[in-house]
Amino acid sequence: MQVYYDRDADVSLIKKKKVAVVGYGSQGHAHALNLRDSGVKDVVVALRQGSASINKAKAEKLKVMTSAEAAKWADVVMVLSPDEGQAALYNDHIRDNLKKGAALAFAHGLSIHFRLIEPRGDLDIFMVAPKGPGHTVRSEYQKGNGVPMLLAVAQDATGNAHDIGLAYASAIGGGRAGIIGTTFREECETDLFGEQSVLCGGLTSLIQSGYETLIEAGYAPEMAYFECVHEVKLIVDLIYEGGIANMRYSISNTAEYGDYASGPRIIDEGVKTRMKEILDDIQSGRFVSQWMSECAAGQPSFKAMRRRAAEHQIEEVGEKLRAMMPWIAENALVDKSKN
Ligand code: NAD
Ligand code: MG
Ligand code: MG
């Protein structure tokens, strides 16, 4: 595995380019602000007319254009709008406007790897994918640190795609932590698998099942919330700082024995069989085509699932209990009015 640091990057390669960042959401605000603070003078944020993000970008004194204007102006266009709209964005605003030999960049491999976008042959296509939420990409950069990032090149028309991508990753802070070389396929398939099986899908289903089991057995919702939701972070922090063994070192012997004795009864062989099915749906493209048809239909079941999940009792109880712990909000990374 190849790992690059700031010393391997020539940041001047990105400093002299006109860089357009499409979107000003989680990743967009972090890329645009970090690029500017690293000395990239020509940074523009591209947004749709009437977008709620326009005022947030302008409040940071960033210049805002439409995507078509930005594509005509830029040497590098980083696409940080939602994955599901990237193909339409490319076809309608970028393809016929981007200069010959310019670079089109992504923070996730989905649109290119699954051929939702078939880019013009004269363009450099690279990916800089931070291994962390955009709000952390920004907050760590401001502290002088960086989030590890992945770098991949899908098309190298100019011969400079890799070096420009490396310079970009370094300018947004990746070179302080490490920039790992990979491919669009590897980033995309492992990212989808991780978020579906473990991080987002697996974890939330596990939390919710534990919470419901305690509620159905007659325990107080507050108790169920503390045990099955709140304490997840305390345990994950220990795993995050020193691995699973570090967490087991810190918990009681009773907790550790229960971990070995009961964990495999919950997450048994059947889970791995189903994880392999999920991975197969991702690799074959079945997951992405299902998600794209859902989007083409206006996301009816996505929106219904989001609404049902938000109405779950677990959210109501959580809001009350978090109010007892004001430091949680004081240390929040997300401020919806600014980023
Ligand atoms: P987001 O939903 O937080 O923000 C999207 C932004 O794009 C918003 O400012 C929105 O107004 C704007 N937008 C929407 N449609 C647009 C259009 N047609 N034209 C121009 N602007 C448009 O998105 P995000 O979570 O930052 O994801 C952006 C990309 O980064 C995706 O490819 C995602 O997979 C990738 N990524 C995200 C994270 C993360 O931390 N959220 C981590 C790694 C990679
Ligand atoms: Mg993802
Ligand atoms: Mg306990």
Coordinates of C-alpha atoms and ligand atoms in Angstrom, one line a residue:
M1 CA 0.0 0.0 0.0
Q2 CA 1.4 3.4 -1.1
V3 CA 1.1 6.2 1.5
Y4 CA 2.0 9.8 0.7
Y5 CA 2.6 12.8 3.0
D6 CA 2.9 16.5 2.6
R7 CA 6.6 16.1 1.8
D8 CA 5.7 14.0 -1.3
A9 CA 3.2 16.5 -2.6
D10 CA 3.9 19.7 -4.7
V11 CA 1.1 21.9 -3.4
S12 CA 2.1 24.6 -5.9
L13 CA 0.4 22.4 -8.6
I14 CA -3.0 23.1 -7.0
K15 CA -2.3 26.6 -5.8
K16 CA -1.9 27.9 -9.4
K17 CA -5.2 26.2 -10.6
K18 CA -8.7 27.6 -10.6
V19 CA -10.6 25.2 -8.4
A20 CA -14.4 24.9 -8.4
V21 CA -16.0 22.9 -5.6
V22 CA -19.5 21.8 -6.6
G23 CA -21.8 21.7 -3.5
Y24 CA -21.3 23.3 0.0
G25 CA -22.5 20.5 2.2
S26 CA -20.6 18.2 4.6
Q27 CA -17.5 17.8 2.2
G28 CA -18.0 20.9 0.1
H29 CA -17.5 23.4 2.9
A30 CA -14.5 21.6 4.2
H31 CA -12.7 21.3 0.8
A32 CA -13.5 24.9 -0.2
L33 CA -12.3 26.5 3.1
N34 CA -9.3 24.2 3.6
L35 CA -8.1 24.9 0.0
R36 CA -8.5 28.7 0.6
D37 CA -6.7 28.5 3.9
S38 CA -3.8 26.5 2.2
G39 CA -3.3 29.4 -0.2
V40 CA -5.3 28.3 -3.3
K41 CA -6.4 31.8 -4.4
D42 CA -8.9 30.9 -7.0
V43 CA -11.6 28.9 -5.2
V44 CA -15.2 29.1 -6.3
V45 CA -18.2 27.2 -4.9
A46 CA -20.7 26.1 -7.5
L47 CA -24.4 25.9 -6.5
R48 CA -27.8 25.8 -8.0
Q49 CA -29.7 29.1 -8.1
G50 CA -31.8 29.5 -5.0
S51 CA -29.8 26.9 -3.1
A52 CA -29.9 27.2 0.7
S53 CA -26.1 26.7 0.7
I54 CA -25.4 30.0 -1.2
N55 CA -25.6 32.2 1.9
K56 CA -23.4 29.9 3.9
A57 CA -20.6 30.0 1.3
K58 CA -21.0 33.8 0.9
A59 CA -20.8 34.3 4.7
E60 CA -17.3 32.8 4.4
K61 CA -16.5 35.3 1.6
L62 CA -16.3 32.5 -1.0
K63 CA -17.3 33.3 -4.5
V64 CA -20.4 31.5 -5.8
M65 CA -21.2 30.6 -9.4
T66 CA -23.6 28.2 -11.1
S67 CA -22.1 24.8 -12.1
A68 CA -22.1 25.7 -15.8
E69 CA -20.2 29.0 -15.1
A70 CA -17.8 27.3 -12.8
A71 CA -17.1 24.5 -15.3
K72 CA -16.2 27.1 -18.0
W73 CA -13.9 29.0 -15.5
A74 CA -12.2 26.1 -13.7
D75 CA -9.0 24.0 -14.2
V76 CA -10.2 21.5 -11.6
V77 CA -13.8 20.7 -10.7
M78 CA -14.4 18.8 -7.5
V79 CA -17.9 17.3 -7.5
L80 CA -19.3 17.3 -3.9
S81 CA -23.0 17.3 -4.6
P82 CA -24.9 14.2 -3.7
D83 CA -23.9 11.1 -5.6
E84 CA -27.4 10.4 -7.0
G85 CA -27.5 13.7 -8.9
Q86 CA -23.9 13.7 -10.2
A87 CA -24.7 12.1 -13.6
A88 CA -27.3 14.8 -14.4
L89 CA -25.0 17.5 -13.1
Y90 CA -22.2 16.2 -15.5
N91 CA -24.4 15.8 -18.5
D92 CA -26.3 19.1 -18.1
H93 CA -23.7 21.5 -16.8
I94 CA -20.2 20.1 -17.0
R95 CA -19.6 18.0 -20.1
D96 CA -20.0 20.7 -22.7
N97 CA -18.4 23.5 -20.6
L98 CA -15.2 22.1 -19.0
K99 CA -12.0 23.1 -20.7
K100 CA -10.0 20.6 -22.7
G101 CA -7.5 18.8 -20.4
A102 CA -9.1 20.0 -17.2
A103 CA -9.6 17.7 -14.2
L104 CA -12.8 16.4 -12.9
A105 CA -12.5 15.1 -9.3
F106 CA -14.7 13.2 -6.8
A107 CA -14.7 12.3 -3.1
H108 CA -16.3 8.9 -3.8
G109 CA -15.9 6.5 -6.6
L110 CA -19.6 5.7 -7.3
S111 CA -20.4 7.8 -10.3
I112 CA -17.3 6.8 -12.2
H113 CA -16.9 3.2 -11.1
F114 CA -20.5 2.2 -11.9
R115 CA -20.3 4.2 -15.2
L116 CA -23.1 6.6 -14.2
I117 CA -20.8 9.2 -15.7
E118 CA -18.8 8.4 -18.8
P119 CA -16.3 11.2 -18.8
R120 CA -14.8 12.9 -21.9
G121 CA -11.5 11.3 -22.9
D122 CA -9.5 14.5 -22.6
L123 CA -10.2 15.0 -18.9
D124 CA -8.1 13.9 -15.9
I125 CA -10.3 12.0 -13.5
F126 CA -9.1 11.6 -9.9
M127 CA -10.6 11.0 -6.5
V128 CA -9.6 12.4 -3.1
A129 CA -11.8 10.7 -0.5
P130 CA -11.4 11.8 3.1
K131 CA -11.8 8.9 5.5
G132 CA -14.0 11.0 7.8
P133 CA -17.1 13.3 7.7
G134 CA -16.6 16.7 6.1
H135 CA -17.1 18.5 9.5
T136 CA -14.1 16.5 10.8
V137 CA -12.0 17.3 7.7
R138 CA -12.6 21.0 8.5
S139 CA -12.2 20.9 12.3
E140 CA -9.0 18.8 12.2
Y141 CA -7.5 21.0 9.5
Q142 CA -8.2 24.1 11.7
K143 CA -6.3 22.4 14.6
G144 CA -3.3 21.8 12.4
N145 CA -4.1 18.1 11.8
G146 CA -5.6 16.3 9.0
V147 CA -7.9 13.3 8.2
P148 CA -6.4 10.4 6.3
M149 CA -7.5 10.4 2.7
L150 CA -7.6 8.0 -0.3
L151 CA -6.2 9.0 -3.7
A152 CA -7.1 7.3 -7.0
V153 CA -6.8 8.1 -10.7
A154 CA -9.4 6.7 -13.1
Q155 CA -8.2 8.6 -16.2
D156 CA -4.9 10.3 -16.8
A157 CA -5.3 12.4 -20.0
T158 CA -2.6 14.9 -19.2
G159 CA -0.1 12.7 -17.4
N160 CA -0.4 14.9 -14.3
A161 CA -3.6 13.5 -12.8
H162 CA -1.9 11.8 -9.9
D163 CA 0.3 14.8 -9.0
I164 CA -2.6 17.3 -9.1
G165 CA -4.7 14.9 -7.0
L166 CA -1.9 14.5 -4.5
A167 CA -1.5 18.3 -4.3
Y168 CA -5.3 18.7 -3.8
A169 CA -5.3 16.1 -1.0
S170 CA -2.4 17.8 0.7
A171 CA -4.0 21.2 0.5
I172 CA -7.2 20.0 2.3
G173 CA -5.0 18.4 5.1
G174 CA -4.7 14.8 4.0
G175 CA -0.9 14.9 3.8
R176 CA -0.6 15.7 7.5
A177 CA -2.2 12.3 8.3
G178 CA -1.4 10.2 5.2
I179 CA -2.8 9.9 1.7
I180 CA -3.3 6.3 0.7
G181 CA -3.2 5.2 -3.0
T182 CA -6.2 3.1 -4.1
T183 CA -8.5 2.6 -7.1
F184 CA -12.0 3.9 -7.7
R185 CA -13.3 0.3 -7.5
E186 CA -11.7 -0.5 -4.2
E187 CA -12.8 2.7 -2.5
C188 CA -16.3 2.6 -3.8
E189 CA -17.1 -1.1 -3.0
T190 CA -15.5 -1.1 0.5
D191 CA -17.1 2.3 1.3
L192 CA -20.6 1.0 0.3
F193 CA -20.1 -2.3 2.2
G194 CA -18.8 -0.6 5.3
E195 CA -21.6 1.9 5.6
Q196 CA -24.3 -0.7 4.8
S197 CA -23.2 -3.6 6.9
V198 CA -21.3 -2.2 9.8
L199 CA -21.2 1.6 10.3
C200 CA -24.6 2.9 9.4
G201 CA -26.9 0.0 8.6
G202 CA -25.5 -2.7 10.9
L203 CA -24.9 -0.4 13.9
T204 CA -28.3 1.4 13.9
S205 CA -30.1 -1.9 13.5
L206 CA -28.1 -3.4 16.3
I207 CA -28.8 -0.4 18.6
Q208 CA -32.5 -0.3 17.7
S209 CA -33.0 -4.1 18.3
G210 CA -31.3 -3.8 21.7
Y211 CA -33.4 -0.8 22.7
E212 CA -36.6 -2.5 21.6
T213 CA -35.8 -5.7 23.5
L214 CA -35.4 -3.8 26.8
I215 CA -38.5 -1.7 26.2
E216 CA -40.6 -4.8 25.3
A217 CA -39.4 -6.5 28.5
G218 CA -40.8 -3.5 30.5
Y219 CA -37.7 -1.5 31.3
A220 CA -37.7 2.3 31.3
P221 CA -36.9 4.0 27.9
E222 CA -34.3 6.2 29.6
M223 CA -32.5 3.1 30.9
A224 CA -32.7 1.4 27.4
Y225 CA -31.3 4.6 25.8
F226 CA -28.3 4.9 28.1
E227 CA -27.4 1.2 27.8
C228 CA -28.0 0.7 24.0
V229 CA -27.4 4.1 22.5
H230 CA -25.5 6.6 24.7
E231 CA -22.8 4.2 25.8
V232 CA -22.0 3.1 22.2
K233 CA -19.8 6.2 21.9
L234 CA -17.9 5.4 25.1
I235 CA -17.1 2.0 23.9
V236 CA -16.3 3.1 20.3
D237 CA -14.0 5.8 21.7
L238 CA -12.0 3.1 23.4
I239 CA -11.9 0.9 20.3
Y240 CA -11.0 4.0 18.2
E241 CA -8.0 5.0 20.4
G242 CA -6.5 1.5 20.9
G243 CA -8.4 -1.2 19.1
I244 CA -10.8 -3.8 20.5
A245 CA -8.3 -5.1 23.0
N246 CA -7.9 -1.6 24.5
M247 CA -11.7 -1.5 25.0
R248 CA -11.7 -4.9 26.6
Y249 CA -8.8 -3.8 28.9
S250 CA -11.0 -0.9 30.2
I251 CA -14.3 -2.7 30.8
S252 CA -15.0 -5.0 33.8
N253 CA -14.2 -8.7 33.7
T254 CA -18.0 -9.3 33.8
A255 CA -18.5 -7.2 30.8
E256 CA -15.6 -8.8 29.0
Y257 CA -16.8 -12.3 29.8
G258 CA -20.3 -11.4 28.6
D259 CA -18.8 -10.0 25.4
Y260 CA -17.1 -13.3 24.5
A261 CA -20.0 -15.5 25.7
S262 CA -22.9 -13.6 24.1
G263 CA -21.5 -11.5 21.2
P264 CA -21.2 -14.5 18.8
R265 CA -24.8 -15.6 19.7
I266 CA -26.0 -12.2 18.4
I267 CA -23.7 -11.8 15.4
D268 CA -23.5 -15.5 14.3
E269 CA -22.3 -17.2 11.0
G270 CA -25.6 -16.2 9.4
V271 CA -24.6 -12.6 9.6
K272 CA -21.5 -13.2 7.6
T273 CA -23.5 -15.1 5.0
R274 CA -25.8 -12.1 4.6
M275 CA -22.9 -9.7 4.6
K276 CA -21.5 -11.7 1.6
E277 CA -24.9 -11.3 -0.1
I278 CA -24.7 -7.5 0.5
L279 CA -21.2 -7.4 -0.9
D280 CA -22.4 -9.3 -3.9
D281 CA -25.2 -6.8 -4.5
I282 CA -22.7 -4.0 -4.4
Q283 CA -20.1 -5.6 -6.6
S284 CA -22.6 -6.7 -9.3
G285 CA -24.1 -3.1 -9.4
R286 CA -27.5 -4.4 -8.2
F287 CA -27.4 -2.0 -5.2
V288 CA -26.5 1.0 -7.3
S289 CA -29.1 0.4 -10.0
Q290 CA -31.8 -0.1 -7.3
W291 CA -30.8 3.2 -5.6
M292 CA -30.7 5.0 -8.9
S293 CA -34.3 3.7 -9.9
E294 CA -35.4 4.8 -6.4
C295 CA -34.0 8.3 -7.2
A296 CA -35.5 8.4 -10.7
A297 CA -39.0 7.7 -9.1
G298 CA -38.5 10.7 -6.6
Q299 CA -37.2 8.6 -3.7
P300 CA -40.6 7.5 -2.4
S301 CA -39.5 4.6 -0.2
F302 CA -36.3 6.4 0.9
K303 CA -38.3 9.3 2.2
A304 CA -40.9 7.0 3.9
M305 CA -38.1 5.0 5.6
R306 CA -36.4 8.3 6.7
R307 CA -39.8 9.6 8.1
R308 CA -40.6 6.3 10.0
A309 CA -37.1 6.1 11.5
A310 CA -37.2 9.7 12.7
E311 CA -40.5 9.1 14.5
H312 CA -39.1 6.1 16.5
Q313 CA -39.4 6.6 20.3
I314 CA -35.6 6.3 20.5
E315 CA -35.2 9.8 19.0
E316 CA -37.7 11.4 21.4
V317 CA -36.0 9.8 24.5
G318 CA -32.6 10.7 23.2
E319 CA -33.5 14.4 22.8
K320 CA -34.7 14.6 26.4
L321 CA -31.6 12.8 27.8
R322 CA -29.1 14.8 25.7
A323 CA -30.6 18.0 27.2
M324 CA -29.3 16.7 30.6
M325 CA -25.7 16.7 29.1
P326 CA -25.2 20.2 27.7
W327 CA -21.5 19.6 26.9
I328 CA -22.6 17.3 24.0
A329 CA -24.2 20.3 22.1
E330 CA -21.3 22.6 23.1
N331 CA -18.8 20.4 21.4
A332 CA -20.9 19.7 18.4
L333 CA -19.1 19.7 15.0
V334 CA -22.3 20.3 13.0
D335 CA -23.9 23.8 13.0
K336 CA -26.7 23.5 10.4
S337 CA -26.7 27.3 9.9
K338 CA -23.1 27.5 8.8
N339 CA -22.0 24.1 7.4
Ligands
NAD1 P1 -24.2 16.9 1.2 O1 -25.5 16.3 1.0 O2 -23.7 17.2 2.6 O3 -24.1 18.3 0.4 C1 -24.4 18.4 -0.9 C2 -24.3 19.9 -1.4 O4 -24.5 19.9 -2.8 C3 -25.2 20.9 -0.8 O5 -24.6 22.1 -0.6 C4 -26.3 21.0 -1.9 O6 -26.9 22.3 -1.8 C5 -25.4 20.9 -3.1 N1 -26.1 20.4 -4.3 C6 -27.1 19.5 -4.4 N2 -27.4 19.3 -5.7 C7 -26.6 20.1 -6.4 C8 -26.5 20.3 -7.8 N3 -27.2 19.7 -8.7 N4 -25.5 21.2 -8.2 C9 -24.8 21.9 -7.3 N5 -24.9 21.7 -6.0 C10 -25.8 20.8 -5.6 O7 -23.1 16.0 0.5 P2 -21.9 15.2 1.1 O8 -22.3 14.3 2.1 O9 -20.8 16.3 1.4 O10 -21.4 14.3 -0.2 C11 -20.7 14.9 -1.3 C12 -19.8 13.8 -1.9 O11 -18.8 13.5 -1.0 C13 -20.5 12.5 -2.2 O12 -19.9 12.0 -3.4 C14 -20.2 11.6 -1.0 O13 -20.2 10.3 -1.3 C15 -18.8 12.1 -0.7 N6 -18.3 11.8 0.6 C16 -19.0 12.3 1.7 C17 -18.6 12.2 3.0 C18 -19.3 12.8 4.1 O14 -18.6 13.1 5.1 N7 -20.5 13.2 4.1 C19 -17.4 11.4 3.2 C20 -16.6 11.0 2.1 C21 -17.1 11.2 0.8
MG2 MG -20.1 6.5 1.6
MG3 MG -23.3 -1.4 31.5

